[in-house]
Coordinates of C-alpha atoms and ligand atoms in Angstrom, one line a residue:
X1 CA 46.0 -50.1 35.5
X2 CA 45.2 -51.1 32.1
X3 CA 45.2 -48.1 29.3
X4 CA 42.0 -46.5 29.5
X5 CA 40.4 -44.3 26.7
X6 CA 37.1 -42.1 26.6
X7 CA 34.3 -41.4 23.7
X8 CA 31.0 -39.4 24.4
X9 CA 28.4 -39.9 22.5
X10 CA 26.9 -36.4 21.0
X11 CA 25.7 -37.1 17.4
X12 CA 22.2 -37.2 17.9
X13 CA 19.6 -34.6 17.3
X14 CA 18.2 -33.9 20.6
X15 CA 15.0 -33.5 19.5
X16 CA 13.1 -32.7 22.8
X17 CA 15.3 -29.7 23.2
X18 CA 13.2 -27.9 20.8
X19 CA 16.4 -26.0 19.7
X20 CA 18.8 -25.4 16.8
X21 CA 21.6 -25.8 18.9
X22 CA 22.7 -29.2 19.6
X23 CA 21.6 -30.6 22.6
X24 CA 25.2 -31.4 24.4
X25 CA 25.9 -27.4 24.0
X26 CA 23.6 -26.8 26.1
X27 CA 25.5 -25.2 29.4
X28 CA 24.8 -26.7 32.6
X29 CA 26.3 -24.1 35.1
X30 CA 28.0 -22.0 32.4
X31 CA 29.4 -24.9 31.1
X32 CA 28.4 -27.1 27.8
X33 CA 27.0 -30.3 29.2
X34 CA 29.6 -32.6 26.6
X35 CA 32.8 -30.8 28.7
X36 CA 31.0 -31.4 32.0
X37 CA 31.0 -35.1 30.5
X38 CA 35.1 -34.8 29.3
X39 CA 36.2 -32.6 32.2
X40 CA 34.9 -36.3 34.8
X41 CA 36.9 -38.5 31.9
X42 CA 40.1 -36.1 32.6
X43 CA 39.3 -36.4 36.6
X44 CA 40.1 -40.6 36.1
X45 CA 43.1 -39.7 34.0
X46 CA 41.4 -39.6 30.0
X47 CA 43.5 -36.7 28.8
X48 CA 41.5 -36.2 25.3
X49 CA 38.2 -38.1 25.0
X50 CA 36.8 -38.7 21.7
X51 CA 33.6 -37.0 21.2
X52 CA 31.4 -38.5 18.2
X53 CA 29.5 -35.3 16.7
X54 CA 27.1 -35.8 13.8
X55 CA 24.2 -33.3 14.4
X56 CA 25.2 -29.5 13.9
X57 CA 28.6 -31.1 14.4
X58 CA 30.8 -28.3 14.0
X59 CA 29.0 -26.3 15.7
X60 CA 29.7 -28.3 18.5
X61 CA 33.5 -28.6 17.4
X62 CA 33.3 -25.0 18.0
X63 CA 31.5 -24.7 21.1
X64 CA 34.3 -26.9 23.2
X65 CA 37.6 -25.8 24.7
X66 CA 40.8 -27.8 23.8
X67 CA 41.2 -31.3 24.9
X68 CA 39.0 -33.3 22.5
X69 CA 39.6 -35.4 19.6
X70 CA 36.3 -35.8 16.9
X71 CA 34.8 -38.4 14.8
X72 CA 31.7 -37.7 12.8
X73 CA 28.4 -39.5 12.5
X74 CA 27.0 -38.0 9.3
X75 CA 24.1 -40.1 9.6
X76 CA 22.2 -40.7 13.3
X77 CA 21.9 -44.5 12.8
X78 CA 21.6 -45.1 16.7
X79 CA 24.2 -45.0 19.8
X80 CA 26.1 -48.7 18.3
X81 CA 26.4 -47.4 14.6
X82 CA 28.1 -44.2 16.4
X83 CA 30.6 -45.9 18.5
X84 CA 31.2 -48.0 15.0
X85 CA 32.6 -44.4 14.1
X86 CA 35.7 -44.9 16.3
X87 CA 36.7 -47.9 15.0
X88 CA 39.6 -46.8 13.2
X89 CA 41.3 -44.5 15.9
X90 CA 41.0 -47.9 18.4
X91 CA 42.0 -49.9 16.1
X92 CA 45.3 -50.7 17.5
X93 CA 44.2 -49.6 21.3
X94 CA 44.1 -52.5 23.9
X95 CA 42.4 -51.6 27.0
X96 CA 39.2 -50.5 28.2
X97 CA 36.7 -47.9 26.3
X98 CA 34.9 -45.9 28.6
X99 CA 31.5 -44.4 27.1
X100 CA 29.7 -41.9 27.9
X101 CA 26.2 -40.5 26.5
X102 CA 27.1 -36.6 26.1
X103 CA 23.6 -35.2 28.1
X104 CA 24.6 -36.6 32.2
X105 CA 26.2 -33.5 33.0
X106 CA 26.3 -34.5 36.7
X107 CA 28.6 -37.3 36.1
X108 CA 31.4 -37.0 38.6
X109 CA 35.0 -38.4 38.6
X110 CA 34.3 -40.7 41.5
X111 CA 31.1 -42.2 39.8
X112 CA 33.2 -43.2 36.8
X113 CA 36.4 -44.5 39.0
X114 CA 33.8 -46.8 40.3
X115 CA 32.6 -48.2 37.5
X116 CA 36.3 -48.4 36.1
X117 CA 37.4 -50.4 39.4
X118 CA 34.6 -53.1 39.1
X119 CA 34.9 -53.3 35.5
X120 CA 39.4 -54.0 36.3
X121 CA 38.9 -55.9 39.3
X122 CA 36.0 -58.5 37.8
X123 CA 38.1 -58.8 34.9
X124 CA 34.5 -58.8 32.4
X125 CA 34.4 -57.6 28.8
X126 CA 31.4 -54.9 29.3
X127 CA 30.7 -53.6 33.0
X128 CA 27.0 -51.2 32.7
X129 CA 26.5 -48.6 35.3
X130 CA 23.0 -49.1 36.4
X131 CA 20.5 -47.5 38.3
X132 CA 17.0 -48.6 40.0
X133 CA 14.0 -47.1 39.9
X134 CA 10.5 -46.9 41.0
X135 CA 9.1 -45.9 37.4
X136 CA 11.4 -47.0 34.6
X137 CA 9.9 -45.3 31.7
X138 CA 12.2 -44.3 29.3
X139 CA 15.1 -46.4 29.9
X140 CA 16.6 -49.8 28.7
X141 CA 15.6 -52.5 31.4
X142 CA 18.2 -55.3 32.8
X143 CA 17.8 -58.5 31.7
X144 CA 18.8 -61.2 33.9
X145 CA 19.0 -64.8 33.5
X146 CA 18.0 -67.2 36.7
X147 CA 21.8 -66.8 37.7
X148 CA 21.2 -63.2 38.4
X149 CA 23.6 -62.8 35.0
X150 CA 22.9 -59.9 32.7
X151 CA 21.7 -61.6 29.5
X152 CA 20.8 -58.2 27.6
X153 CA 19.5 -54.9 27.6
X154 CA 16.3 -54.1 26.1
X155 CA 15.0 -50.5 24.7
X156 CA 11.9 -49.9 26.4
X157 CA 10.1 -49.5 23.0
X158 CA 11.1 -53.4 22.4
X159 CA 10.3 -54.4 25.7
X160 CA 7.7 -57.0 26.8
X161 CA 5.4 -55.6 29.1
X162 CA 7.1 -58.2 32.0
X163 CA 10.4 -56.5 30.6
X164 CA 9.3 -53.0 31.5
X165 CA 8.4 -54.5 35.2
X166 CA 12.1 -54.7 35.9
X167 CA 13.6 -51.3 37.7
X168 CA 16.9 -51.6 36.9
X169 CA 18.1 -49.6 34.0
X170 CA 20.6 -49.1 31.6
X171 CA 22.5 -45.3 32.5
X172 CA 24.3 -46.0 28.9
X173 CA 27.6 -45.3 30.5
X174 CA 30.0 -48.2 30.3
X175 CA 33.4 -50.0 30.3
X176 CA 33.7 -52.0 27.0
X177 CA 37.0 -54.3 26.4
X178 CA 38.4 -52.1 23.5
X179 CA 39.3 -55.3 21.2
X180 CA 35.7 -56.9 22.0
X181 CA 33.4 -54.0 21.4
X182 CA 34.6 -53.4 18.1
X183 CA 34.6 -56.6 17.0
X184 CA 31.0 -56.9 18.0
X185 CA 29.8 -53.6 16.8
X186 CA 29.7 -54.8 13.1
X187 CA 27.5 -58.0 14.2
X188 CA 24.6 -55.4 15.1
X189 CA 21.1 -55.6 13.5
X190 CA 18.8 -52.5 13.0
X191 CA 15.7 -54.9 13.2
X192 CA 13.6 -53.1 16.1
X193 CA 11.0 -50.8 16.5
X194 CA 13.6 -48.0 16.4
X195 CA 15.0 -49.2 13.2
X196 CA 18.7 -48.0 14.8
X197 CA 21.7 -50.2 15.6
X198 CA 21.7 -50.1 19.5
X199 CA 25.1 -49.9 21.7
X200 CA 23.0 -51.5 23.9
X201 CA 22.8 -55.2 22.0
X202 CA 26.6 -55.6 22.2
X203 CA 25.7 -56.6 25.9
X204 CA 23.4 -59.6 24.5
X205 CA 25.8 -60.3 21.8
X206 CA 28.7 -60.6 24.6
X207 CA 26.9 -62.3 27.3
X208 CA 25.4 -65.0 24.7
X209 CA 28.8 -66.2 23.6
X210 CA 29.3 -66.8 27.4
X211 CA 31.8 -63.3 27.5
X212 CA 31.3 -61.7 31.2
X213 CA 28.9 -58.4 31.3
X214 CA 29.0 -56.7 34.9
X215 CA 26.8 -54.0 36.1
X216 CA 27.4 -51.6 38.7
X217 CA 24.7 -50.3 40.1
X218 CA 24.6 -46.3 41.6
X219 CA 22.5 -45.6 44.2
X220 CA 22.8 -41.5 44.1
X221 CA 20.7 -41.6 40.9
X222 CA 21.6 -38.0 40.2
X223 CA 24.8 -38.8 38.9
X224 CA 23.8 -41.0 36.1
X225 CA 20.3 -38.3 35.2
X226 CA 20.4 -37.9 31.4
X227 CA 19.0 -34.5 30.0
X228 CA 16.5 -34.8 27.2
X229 CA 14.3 -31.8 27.3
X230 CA 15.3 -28.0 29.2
X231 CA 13.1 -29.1 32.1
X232 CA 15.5 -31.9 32.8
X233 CA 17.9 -28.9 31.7
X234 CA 17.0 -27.1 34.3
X235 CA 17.2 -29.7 37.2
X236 CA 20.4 -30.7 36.7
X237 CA 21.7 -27.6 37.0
X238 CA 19.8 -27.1 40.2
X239 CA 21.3 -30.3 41.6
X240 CA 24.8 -29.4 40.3
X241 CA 24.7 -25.9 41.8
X242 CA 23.3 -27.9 45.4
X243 CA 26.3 -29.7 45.0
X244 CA 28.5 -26.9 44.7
X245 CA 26.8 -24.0 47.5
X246 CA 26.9 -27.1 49.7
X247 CA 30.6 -27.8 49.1
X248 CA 31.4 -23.8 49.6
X249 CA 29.8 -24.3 52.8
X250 CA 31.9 -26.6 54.2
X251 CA 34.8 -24.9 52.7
X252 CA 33.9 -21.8 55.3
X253 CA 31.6 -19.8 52.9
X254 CA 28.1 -18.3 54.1
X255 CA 25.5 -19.0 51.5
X256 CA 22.8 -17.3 53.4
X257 CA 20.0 -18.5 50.8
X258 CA 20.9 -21.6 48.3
X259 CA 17.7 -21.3 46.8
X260 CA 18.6 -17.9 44.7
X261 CA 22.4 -18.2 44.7
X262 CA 23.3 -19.3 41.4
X263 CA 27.3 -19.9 40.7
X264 CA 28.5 -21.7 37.8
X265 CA 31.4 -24.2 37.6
X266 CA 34.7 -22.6 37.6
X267 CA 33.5 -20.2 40.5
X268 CA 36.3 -19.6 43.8
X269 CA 34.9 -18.0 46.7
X270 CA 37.1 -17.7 49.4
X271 CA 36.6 -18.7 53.5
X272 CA 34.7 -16.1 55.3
X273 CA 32.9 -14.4 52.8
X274 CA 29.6 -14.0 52.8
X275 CA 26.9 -14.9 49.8
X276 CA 23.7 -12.9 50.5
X277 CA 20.6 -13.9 48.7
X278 CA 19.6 -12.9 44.9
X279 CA 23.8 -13.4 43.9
X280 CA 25.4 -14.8 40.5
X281 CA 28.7 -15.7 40.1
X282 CA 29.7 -17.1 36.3
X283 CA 32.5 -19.1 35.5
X284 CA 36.1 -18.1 35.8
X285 CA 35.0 -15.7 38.9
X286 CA 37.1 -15.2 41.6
X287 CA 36.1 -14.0 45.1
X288 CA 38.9 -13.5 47.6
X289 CA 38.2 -13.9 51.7
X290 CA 36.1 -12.1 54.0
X291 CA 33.9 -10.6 51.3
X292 CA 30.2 -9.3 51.7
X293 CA 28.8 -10.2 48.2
X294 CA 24.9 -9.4 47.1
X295 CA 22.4 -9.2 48.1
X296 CA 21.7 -8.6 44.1
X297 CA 25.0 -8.8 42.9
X298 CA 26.3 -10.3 39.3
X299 CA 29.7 -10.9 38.9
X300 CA 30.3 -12.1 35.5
X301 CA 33.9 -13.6 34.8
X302 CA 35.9 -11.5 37.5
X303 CA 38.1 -11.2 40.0
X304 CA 37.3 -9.8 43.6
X305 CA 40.0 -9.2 45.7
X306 CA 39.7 -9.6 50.0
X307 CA 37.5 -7.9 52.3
X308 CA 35.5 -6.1 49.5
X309 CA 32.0 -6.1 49.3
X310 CA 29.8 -5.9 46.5
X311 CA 26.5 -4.6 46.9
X312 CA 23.4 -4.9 44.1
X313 CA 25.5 -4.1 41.7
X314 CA 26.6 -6.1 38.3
X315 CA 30.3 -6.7 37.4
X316 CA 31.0 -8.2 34.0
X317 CA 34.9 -8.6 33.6
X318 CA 36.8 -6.7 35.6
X319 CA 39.2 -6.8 38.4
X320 CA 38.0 -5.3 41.7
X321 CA 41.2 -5.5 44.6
X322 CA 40.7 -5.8 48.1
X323 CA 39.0 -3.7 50.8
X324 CA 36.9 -2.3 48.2
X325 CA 33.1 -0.8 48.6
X326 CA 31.2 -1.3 45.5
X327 CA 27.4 0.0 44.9
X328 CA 24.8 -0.1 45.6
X329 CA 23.9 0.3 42.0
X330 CA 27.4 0.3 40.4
X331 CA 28.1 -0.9 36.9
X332 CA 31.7 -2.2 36.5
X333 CA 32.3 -2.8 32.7
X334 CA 34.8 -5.2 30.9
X335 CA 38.8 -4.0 31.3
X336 CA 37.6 -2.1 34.4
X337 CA 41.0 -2.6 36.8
X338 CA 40.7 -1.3 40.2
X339 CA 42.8 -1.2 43.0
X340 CA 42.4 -2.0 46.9
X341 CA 40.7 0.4 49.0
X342 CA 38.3 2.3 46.5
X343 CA 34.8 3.4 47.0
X344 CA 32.7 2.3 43.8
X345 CA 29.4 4.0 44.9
X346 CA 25.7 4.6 43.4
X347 CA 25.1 4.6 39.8
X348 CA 28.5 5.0 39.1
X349 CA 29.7 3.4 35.7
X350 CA 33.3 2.4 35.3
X351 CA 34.8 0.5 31.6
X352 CA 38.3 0.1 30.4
X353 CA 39.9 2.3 33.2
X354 CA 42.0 1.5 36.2
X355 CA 41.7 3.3 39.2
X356 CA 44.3 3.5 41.8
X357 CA 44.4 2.7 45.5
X358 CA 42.7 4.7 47.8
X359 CA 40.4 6.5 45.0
X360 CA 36.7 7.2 45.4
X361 CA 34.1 7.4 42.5
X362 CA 30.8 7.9 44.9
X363 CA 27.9 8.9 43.1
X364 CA 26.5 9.1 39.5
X365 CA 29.5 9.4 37.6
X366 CA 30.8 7.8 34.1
X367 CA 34.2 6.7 34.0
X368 CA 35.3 5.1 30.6
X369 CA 39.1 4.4 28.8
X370 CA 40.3 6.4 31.8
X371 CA 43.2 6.4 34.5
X372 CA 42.4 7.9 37.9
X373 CA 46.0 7.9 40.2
X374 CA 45.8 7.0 43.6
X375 CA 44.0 8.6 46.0
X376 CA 42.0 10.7 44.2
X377 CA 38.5 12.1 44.1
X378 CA 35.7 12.1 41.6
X379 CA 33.2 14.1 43.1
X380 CA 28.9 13.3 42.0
X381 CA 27.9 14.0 38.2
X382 CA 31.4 13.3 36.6
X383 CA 31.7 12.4 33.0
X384 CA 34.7 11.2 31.1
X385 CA 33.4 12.5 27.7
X386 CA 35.6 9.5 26.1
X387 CA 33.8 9.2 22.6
X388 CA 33.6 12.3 19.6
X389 CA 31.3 9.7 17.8
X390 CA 33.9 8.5 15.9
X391 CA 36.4 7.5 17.9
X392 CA 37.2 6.4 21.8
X393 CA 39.9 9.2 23.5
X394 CA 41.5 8.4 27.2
X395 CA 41.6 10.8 29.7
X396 CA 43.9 10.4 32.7
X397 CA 44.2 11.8 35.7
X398 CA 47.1 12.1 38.2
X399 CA 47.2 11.3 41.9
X400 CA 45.3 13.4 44.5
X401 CA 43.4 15.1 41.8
X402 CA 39.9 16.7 43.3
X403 CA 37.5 16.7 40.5
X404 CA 34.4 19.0 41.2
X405 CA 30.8 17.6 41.2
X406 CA 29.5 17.6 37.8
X407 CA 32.7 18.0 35.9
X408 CA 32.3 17.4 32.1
X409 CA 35.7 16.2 31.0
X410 CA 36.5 15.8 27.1
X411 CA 39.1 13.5 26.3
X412 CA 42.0 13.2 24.8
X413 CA 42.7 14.7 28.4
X414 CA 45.8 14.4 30.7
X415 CA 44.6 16.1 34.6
X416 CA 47.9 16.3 36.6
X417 CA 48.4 14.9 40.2
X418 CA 47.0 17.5 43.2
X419 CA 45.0 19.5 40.5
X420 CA 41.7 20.3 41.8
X421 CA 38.9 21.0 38.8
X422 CA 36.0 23.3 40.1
X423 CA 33.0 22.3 40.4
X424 CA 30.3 22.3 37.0
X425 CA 34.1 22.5 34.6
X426 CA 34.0 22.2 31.6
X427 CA 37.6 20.7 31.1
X428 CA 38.8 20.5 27.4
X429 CA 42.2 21.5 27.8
X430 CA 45.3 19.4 30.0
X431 CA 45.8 20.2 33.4
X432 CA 48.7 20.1 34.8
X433 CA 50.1 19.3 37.9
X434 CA 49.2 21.6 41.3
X435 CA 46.8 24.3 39.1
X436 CA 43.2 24.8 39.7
X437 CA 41.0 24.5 36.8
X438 CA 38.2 26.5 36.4
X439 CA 35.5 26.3 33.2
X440 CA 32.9 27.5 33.8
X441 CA 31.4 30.7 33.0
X442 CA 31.9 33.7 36.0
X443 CA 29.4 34.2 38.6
X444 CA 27.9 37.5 39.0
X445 CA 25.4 38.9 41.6
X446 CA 23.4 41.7 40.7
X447 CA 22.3 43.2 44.5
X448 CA 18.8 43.7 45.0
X449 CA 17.8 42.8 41.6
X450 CA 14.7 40.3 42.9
X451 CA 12.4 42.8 45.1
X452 CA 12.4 45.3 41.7
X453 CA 11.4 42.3 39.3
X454 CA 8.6 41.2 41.3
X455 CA 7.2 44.6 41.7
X456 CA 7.4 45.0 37.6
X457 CA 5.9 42.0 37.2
X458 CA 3.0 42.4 39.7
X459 CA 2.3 45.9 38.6
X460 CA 2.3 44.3 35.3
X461 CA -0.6 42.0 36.3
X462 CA -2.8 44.2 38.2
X463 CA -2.7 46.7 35.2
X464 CA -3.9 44.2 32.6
Ligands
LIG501 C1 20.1 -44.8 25.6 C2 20.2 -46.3 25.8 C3 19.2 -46.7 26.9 C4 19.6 -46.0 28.1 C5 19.6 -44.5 27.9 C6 20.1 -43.8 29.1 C7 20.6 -47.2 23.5 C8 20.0 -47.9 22.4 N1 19.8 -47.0 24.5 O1 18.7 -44.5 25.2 O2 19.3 -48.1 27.1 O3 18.7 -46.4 29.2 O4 20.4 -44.2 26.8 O5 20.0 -42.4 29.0 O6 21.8 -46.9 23.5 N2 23.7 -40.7 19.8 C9 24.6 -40.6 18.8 N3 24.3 -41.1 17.6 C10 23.1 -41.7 17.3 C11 22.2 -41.8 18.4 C12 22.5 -41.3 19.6 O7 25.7 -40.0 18.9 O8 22.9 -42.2 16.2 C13 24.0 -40.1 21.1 C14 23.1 -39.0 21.5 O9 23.5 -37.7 21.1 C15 23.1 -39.1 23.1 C16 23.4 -40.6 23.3 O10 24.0 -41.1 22.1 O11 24.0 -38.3 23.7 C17 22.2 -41.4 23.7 O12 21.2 -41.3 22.7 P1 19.7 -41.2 23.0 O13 19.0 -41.1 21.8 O14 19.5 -40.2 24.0 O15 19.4 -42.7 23.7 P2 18.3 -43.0 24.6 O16 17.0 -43.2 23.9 O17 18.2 -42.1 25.8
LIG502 MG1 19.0 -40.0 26.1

């Protein structure tokens, strides 16, 4: 195959958005739609696109991962003037130029190895992915000649009103010949009703020197959509997430109810597990097998182990190993690390800790910069007291260790393994190994104290 290189187009303003961020930031399924864009040009083998910013520019410089080369548009002058920007870096490229608007986040890998195909195979100088529809509006029409040729593509706010008839519409992705788009692009005129230099007139410049322009034309018109305002937003990322629950599915996942499962790109669930309604999974989460996750659950950038279930309960973070019972209700901060068979149960919060195998933290309890060894036992109402208000102190506790219900334990704290704390401690001072802790005031019973304080204070009351 030829050498194949890939610009998106991301300069413009996105004015629709109503936003100060710039429109191809915006995250489709947790992820900004320009890298959706890039991440289908790696998928045919472009390692770094181009990406033309102009717009906010650096912030969306900032806003991607690694992987992209920039040129700037300082000035929007239309989608032709911003391809003009590459010039210099093609300059010496011979092969084909893939481009790509920066706003069809659903563009897949497959839709563009199409389009590269047909552009190789009919050997033509500009091959335009096209799509038909029943109501145009919006897009530039494709203008044919009697022989069914492509003569040019017209914006639909220059079209004739017999040119806005025709359904077949310009996607604006493409295959240019590298050495004939850019010696076309300076030929363009900004003499339309747009006053811009359109990408689009490269097609009538080609074609009308006799050059070959193809089309391809989709049929799955969901691959091409562009996103112009957050309503569109908003649908693509409903069909990209379709596309995703559906391929879980058939992977061996149970999605009990697509309609209010939302996972992001970047999401592994494995066979087996269940998704129960009213579940989101971000990007970079991992679920293992045989899991029962939701209904209610948010996992937020973390990894689940096997066989654990999650249950209304939000985990933002963390690792979770297998065999696990989380929640209902649990709160599982960032650097929470905990192992495989532990009991995470109602309102219980856990940050920055690990907790060993085979430990249970059941009820209402507040773990934080903590260690818990394996096996041990937080009874109800325990609090790692981890902050002085000035500063963040660990407290760590040994294997075995029974800590009472409603435990108040002050950190910096080290609670040996097999210690047992009594219940309603106090525990400022280390523990160590075997002991029993007790802190809490004595106990004392005074007998038959009650009958004679009623009868004072009844006497009391009749006297008055
Ligand atoms: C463009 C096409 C139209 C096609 C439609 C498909 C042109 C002239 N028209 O119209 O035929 O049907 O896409 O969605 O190309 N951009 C820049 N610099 C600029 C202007 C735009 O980088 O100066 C970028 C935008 O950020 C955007 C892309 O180019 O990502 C397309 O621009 P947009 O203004 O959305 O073009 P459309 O009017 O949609
Ligand atoms: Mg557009």
């Amino acid at each position: 195959m030829s050498q194949i290189a890939g610009l998106i187009l991301a300069a413009g303003k996105g004015t629709r958005m109503k936003s100060d961020l710039p429109k191809a930031l915006f995250r489709v399924c947790g992820v900004p739609m320009v890298d959706l864009v890039g991440r289908a040009m790696r998928g045919v083998g472009i390692q770094r696109p181009t990406v033309v910013v102009g717009h906010k520019g650096q912030m969306l410089i900032d806003g991607l991962p690694n992987g992209y080369d920039f040129e700037w548009q300082t000035e929007q002058l239309g989608t032709g003037h911003a391809v003009l920007m590459a010039a210099e870096r093609y300059r010496a490229f011979e092969g084909t130029i893939l481009v790509v608007p920066g706003d069809v986040p659903l563009l897949s890998s497959d839709c563009l190895r199409q389009l590269i195909d047909h552009h190789t195979s009919s050997q033509s100088l500009c091959t335009v992915a096209t799509m038909k529809f029943a109501d145009p509006t919006g897009y530039g029409r494709i203008v044919r000649d009697l022989n069914e040729r492509v003569t040019e593509i017209v914006e639909e706010k220059d079209a004739t009103p017999e040119q806005r008839s025709i359904q077949e519409v310009n996607s604006g992705v493409y295959c240019f010949d590298s050495k004939t788009l850019f010696a076309t692009l300076p030929q363009l005129s900004s003499q339309n009703a747009q006053g811009e230099y359109y990408l689009t007139d490269v097609v009538k410049l080609i074609a009308s020197t006799g050059g070959v322009v193809e089309t391809c034309v989709f049929a799955d018109h969901d691959l091409l959509r562009g996103v112009n305002d957050r309503w569109q937003l908003a649908e693509a990322a409903h069909s990209l997430r379709m596309r995703m629950l559906r391929q879980l599915c058939l992977d061996g996942v149970t999605v009990v109810d697509p309609a209010t499962t939302f996972i992001d790109v970047d999401v592994e669930v494995g066979a087996e597990t269940v998704i129960h309604p009213m579940t989101t999974l971000t990007s970079g989460t991992r679920i293992g097998e045989g899991c029962e996750i939701g209904p209610n659950a948010l996992i937020d950038k973390s990894a689940v182990g096997n066989f654990t279930s999650v249950n209304m309960s939000r985990v933002n973070e963390a690792i979770i190993g297998s065999n696990c019972k989380v929640g209902p209700f649990a709160h599982i901060r960032p650097g929470a690390n905990i192992g495989d068979h532990v009991k995470i149960g109602n309102f219980v919060e856990i940050k920055k800790s690990d907790i060993a195998d085979r430990a249970a933290v059941s009820h209402l309890t507040y773990i934080g910069d903590s260690s818990i060894g394996e096996g041990s036992n937080i009874g109800a109402g325990t609090i790692t007291c981890n902050y002085d208000g000035f500063a963040k102190h660990r407290t760590e506790i040994g294997a075995n260790a029974f800590i009472g219900s409603n435990s108040t334990l002050v950190a910096p704290l080290v609670i040996g393994n097999n210690v047992m704390v009594a219940a309603g401690s106090v525990i400022t001072k280390d523990v160590p190994a075997e002991a029993l802790a007790l802190g809490r005031s004595k106990q004392e019973n005074k007998e038959g104290w009650v009958p004679h304080w009623r009868k004072r204070k009844t006497s009391a009351t009749v006297s008055q």
